[in-house]
PDB file of C-alpha atoms in Angstrom:
ATOM      1  CA  UNK A   1      13.231 -21.440 -14.018  1.00 43.00           C
ATOM      2  CA  UNK A   2      10.902 -18.309 -14.224  1.00 46.00           C
ATOM      3  CA  UNK A   3       7.742 -18.819 -16.309  1.00 45.00           C
ATOM      4  CA  UNK A   4       6.994 -16.867 -19.439  1.00 44.00           C
ATOM      5  CA  UNK A   5       4.854 -14.542 -17.753  1.00 46.00           C
ATOM      6  CA  UNK A   6       7.330 -13.711 -14.990  1.00 53.00           C
ATOM      7  CA  UNK A   7       9.307 -10.442 -15.717  1.00 66.00           C
ATOM      8  CA  UNK A   8      12.354 -11.717 -13.702  1.00 68.00           C
ATOM      9  CA  UNK A   9      15.361 -13.098 -15.386  1.00 87.00           C
ATOM     10  CA  UNK A  10      16.882 -15.037 -12.240  1.00 93.00           C
ATOM     11  CA  UNK A  11      15.264 -17.175  -9.659  1.00 95.00           C
ATOM     12  CA  UNK A  12      15.017 -15.089  -6.209  1.00 95.00           C
ATOM     13  CA  UNK A  13      15.498 -16.664  -2.907  1.00 97.00           C
ATOM     14  CA  UNK A  14      14.899 -15.662   0.507  1.00 97.00           C
ATOM     15  CA  UNK A  15      17.723 -16.252   3.153  1.00 97.00           C
ATOM     16  CA  UNK A  16      16.840 -18.476   6.084  1.00 96.00           C
ATOM     17  CA  UNK A  17      16.312 -16.268   9.173  1.00 94.00           C
ATOM     18  CA  UNK A  18      18.946 -18.318  10.941  1.00 96.00           C
ATOM     19  CA  UNK A  19      21.486 -17.943   8.136  1.00 96.00           C
ATOM     20  CA  UNK A  20      21.255 -14.524   7.019  1.00 95.00           C
ATOM     21  CA  UNK A  21      23.225 -12.929   3.966  1.00 96.00           C
ATOM     22  CA  UNK A  22      25.174 -10.135   5.213  1.00 94.00           C
ATOM     23  CA  UNK A  23      25.634  -7.287   2.689  1.00 92.00           C
ATOM     24  CA  UNK A  24      28.218  -4.303   2.809  1.00 89.00           C
ATOM     25  CA  UNK A  25      27.205  -1.554   0.565  1.00 82.00           C
ATOM     26  CA  UNK A  26      29.836   0.971  -0.417  1.00 82.00           C
ATOM     27  CA  UNK A  27      28.759   4.017  -2.292  1.00 72.00           C
ATOM     28  CA  UNK A  28      30.597   7.366  -2.814  1.00 65.00           C
ATOM     29  CA  UNK A  29      30.180   8.592   0.597  1.00 64.00           C
ATOM     30  CA  UNK A  30      28.809   5.911   2.601  1.00 63.00           C
ATOM     31  CA  UNK A  31      29.389   2.434   3.800  1.00 67.00           C
ATOM     32  CA  UNK A  32      26.342   0.419   5.415  1.00 74.00           C
ATOM     33  CA  UNK A  33      26.149  -3.299   6.494  1.00 80.00           C
ATOM     34  CA  UNK A  34      22.690  -4.566   6.123  1.00 86.00           C
ATOM     35  CA  UNK A  35      21.071  -8.140   5.418  1.00 91.00           C
ATOM     36  CA  UNK A  36      19.483  -9.369   2.309  1.00 94.00           C
ATOM     37  CA  UNK A  37      15.872  -9.739   2.104  1.00 92.00           C
ATOM     38  CA  UNK A  38      16.035 -11.799  -1.177  1.00 95.00           C
ATOM     39  CA  UNK A  39      18.921 -12.347  -3.539  1.00 97.00           C
ATOM     40  CA  UNK A  40      19.336 -13.741  -7.252  1.00 97.00           C
ATOM     41  CA  UNK A  41      22.081 -14.098  -9.966  1.00 97.00           C
ATOM     42  CA  UNK A  42      20.621 -10.746 -11.084  1.00 96.00           C
ATOM     43  CA  UNK A  43      20.736  -8.597  -7.920  1.00 95.00           C
ATOM     44  CA  UNK A  44      19.757  -8.340  -4.133  1.00 94.00           C
ATOM     45  CA  UNK A  45      17.016  -6.800  -2.111  1.00 91.00           C
ATOM     46  CA  UNK A  46      18.055  -5.313   1.213  1.00 87.00           C
ATOM     47  CA  UNK A  47      16.043  -3.907   4.051  1.00 79.00           C
ATOM     48  CA  UNK A  48      17.289  -0.731   5.527  1.00 75.00           C
ATOM     49  CA  UNK A  49      16.346   1.392   8.507  1.00 69.00           C
ATOM     50  CA  UNK A  50      13.800   4.275   7.428  1.00 56.00           C
ATOM     51  CA  UNK A  51      16.853   6.980   8.134  1.00 48.00           C
ATOM     52  CA  UNK A  52      18.728   5.279   5.362  1.00 56.00           C
ATOM     53  CA  UNK A  53      17.968   8.148   2.900  1.00 60.00           C
ATOM     54  CA  UNK A  54      21.620   8.637   1.664  1.00 63.00           C
ATOM     55  CA  UNK A  55      21.405   6.422  -1.162  1.00 66.00           C
ATOM     56  CA  UNK A  56      20.028   7.646  -4.443  1.00 72.00           C
ATOM     57  CA  UNK A  57      18.210   5.767  -7.369  1.00 74.00           C
ATOM     58  CA  UNK A  58      20.674   4.645  -9.974  1.00 81.00           C
ATOM     59  CA  UNK A  59      23.657   5.288  -7.667  1.00 81.00           C
ATOM     60  CA  UNK A  60      26.530   3.014  -8.667  1.00 87.00           C
ATOM     61  CA  UNK A  61      27.900   0.915  -5.613  1.00 88.00           C
ATOM     62  CA  UNK A  62      30.357  -1.615  -4.498  1.00 92.00           C
ATOM     63  CA  UNK A  63      28.758  -4.793  -2.784  1.00 92.00           C
ATOM     64  CA  UNK A  64      30.409  -7.321  -0.488  1.00 94.00           C
ATOM     65  CA  UNK A  65      27.960 -10.090  -0.178  1.00 96.00           C
ATOM     66  CA  UNK A  66      28.817 -12.685   2.803  1.00 96.00           C
ATOM     67  CA  UNK A  67      27.163 -16.011   2.064  1.00 97.00           C
ATOM     68  CA  UNK A  68      26.628 -18.245   5.005  1.00 94.00           C
ATOM     69  CA  UNK A  69      28.082 -21.747   5.437  1.00 92.00           C
ATOM     70  CA  UNK A  70      30.861 -23.102   3.338  1.00 94.00           C
ATOM     71  CA  UNK A  71      30.416 -20.701   0.620  1.00 95.00           C
ATOM     72  CA  UNK A  72      33.052 -17.705  -0.044  1.00 93.00           C
ATOM     73  CA  UNK A  73      32.204 -13.958   0.370  1.00 95.00           C
ATOM     74  CA  UNK A  74      32.498 -11.937  -2.834  1.00 96.00           C
ATOM     75  CA  UNK A  75      32.482  -8.734  -4.294  1.00 96.00           C
ATOM     76  CA  UNK A  76      30.356  -7.364  -6.862  1.00 96.00           C
ATOM     77  CA  UNK A  77      29.239  -3.840  -8.620  1.00 96.00           C
ATOM     78  CA  UNK A  78      25.811  -2.701  -8.781  1.00 93.00           C
ATOM     79  CA  UNK A  79      23.264  -0.021  -9.332  1.00 92.00           C
ATOM     80  CA  UNK A  80      20.346   0.681  -7.152  1.00 85.00           C
ATOM     81  CA  UNK A  81      17.320   0.214  -9.398  1.00 83.00           C
ATOM     82  CA  UNK A  82      14.538   0.356  -6.801  1.00 74.00           C
ATOM     83  CA  UNK A  83      13.565   2.018  -3.513  1.00 69.00           C
ATOM     84  CA  UNK A  84      10.608   0.484  -2.024  1.00 67.00           C
ATOM     85  CA  UNK A  85       7.946   1.910   0.017  1.00 62.00           C
ATOM     86  CA  UNK A  86       9.302   2.829   3.771  1.00 56.00           C
ATOM     87  CA  UNK A  87       7.603   2.172   6.861  1.00 51.00           C
ATOM     88  CA  UNK A  88       8.597   4.026  10.228  1.00 54.00           C
ATOM     89  CA  UNK A  89      10.960   1.293  10.726  1.00 59.00           C
ATOM     90  CA  UNK A  90      12.379   0.176   7.328  1.00 67.00           C
ATOM     91  CA  UNK A  91      12.650   0.380   3.653  1.00 72.00           C
ATOM     92  CA  UNK A  92      13.295  -1.970   0.821  1.00 77.00           C
ATOM     93  CA  UNK A  93      16.024  -1.308  -1.852  1.00 81.00           C
ATOM     94  CA  UNK A  94      16.736  -3.329  -4.955  1.00 87.00           C
ATOM     95  CA  UNK A  95      20.276  -3.381  -6.262  1.00 90.00           C
ATOM     96  CA  UNK A  96      21.062  -4.919  -9.562  1.00 94.00           C
ATOM     97  CA  UNK A  97      24.466  -6.629 -10.142  1.00 96.00           C
ATOM     98  CA  UNK A  98      26.432  -5.185 -12.865  1.00 96.00           C
ATOM     99  CA  UNK A  99      29.616  -7.194 -12.360  1.00 97.00           C
ATOM    100  CA  UNK A 100      30.213 -10.307 -10.323  1.00 97.00           C
ATOM    101  CA  UNK A 101      33.458 -12.529 -10.547  1.00 94.00           C
ATOM    102  CA  UNK A 102      33.230 -16.115 -11.746  1.00 96.00           C
ATOM    103  CA  UNK A 103      33.691 -17.536  -8.416  1.00 96.00           C
ATOM    104  CA  UNK A 104      31.218 -15.332  -6.801  1.00 96.00           C
ATOM    105  CA  UNK A 105      28.724 -16.083  -9.475  1.00 96.00           C
ATOM    106  CA  UNK A 106      29.314 -19.835  -8.814  1.00 97.00           C
ATOM    107  CA  UNK A 107      28.899 -19.708  -5.111  1.00 97.00           C
ATOM    108  CA  UNK A 108      26.094 -17.463  -5.437  1.00 97.00           C
ATOM    109  CA  UNK A 109      24.324 -20.107  -7.989  1.00 97.00           C
ATOM    110  CA  UNK A 110      25.099 -22.801  -5.453  1.00 97.00           C
ATOM    111  CA  UNK A 111      23.393 -20.828  -2.723  1.00 97.00           C
ATOM    112  CA  UNK A 112      20.392 -20.211  -4.890  1.00 97.00           C
ATOM    113  CA  UNK A 113      19.841 -23.602  -5.829  1.00 97.00           C
ATOM    114  CA  UNK A 114      20.274 -24.789  -2.192  1.00 97.00           C
ATOM    115  CA  UNK A 115      17.444 -22.322  -1.175  1.00 97.00           C
ATOM    116  CA  UNK A 116      15.252 -23.440  -3.964  1.00 96.00           C
ATOM    117  CA  UNK A 117      15.432 -26.944  -2.538  1.00 96.00           C
ATOM    118  CA  UNK A 118      14.312 -25.828   0.632  1.00 96.00           C
ATOM    119  CA  UNK A 119      11.345 -24.159  -0.977  1.00 96.00           C
ATOM    120  CA  UNK A 120      12.809 -20.561  -0.239  1.00 96.00           C
ATOM    121  CA  UNK A 121      12.173 -19.319  -3.897  1.00 94.00           C
ATOM    122  CA  UNK A 122      10.057 -16.468  -4.422  1.00 91.00           C
ATOM    123  CA  UNK A 123       7.105 -16.446  -6.907  1.00 79.00           C
TER     124      UNK A 123
END
């Protein structure tokens, strides 16, 4: 569980490099396929190419998350809450989940628990 001093409500984990979490972001005018930098029950951080300027802060999007292994892909809705600093190569975007179905939430919790046991939780 997060500590009392930590702002985050949910434990974030970093996917294994050998088993990435694929993320399909669908906005009003754009579809992009990216990979998760980190993920929690509250949202997902994605790394995007620097030219990825079409997304706007507070834009509402649909998300397809493809969890690795035996866990099912799930659909969610979210809102872009953070646009991190960009380098010449990439930028980091934070998407807060606003809606996830029960099965998606269950599989995501299983995934977070697995990554936590592997020491992949972010402090």
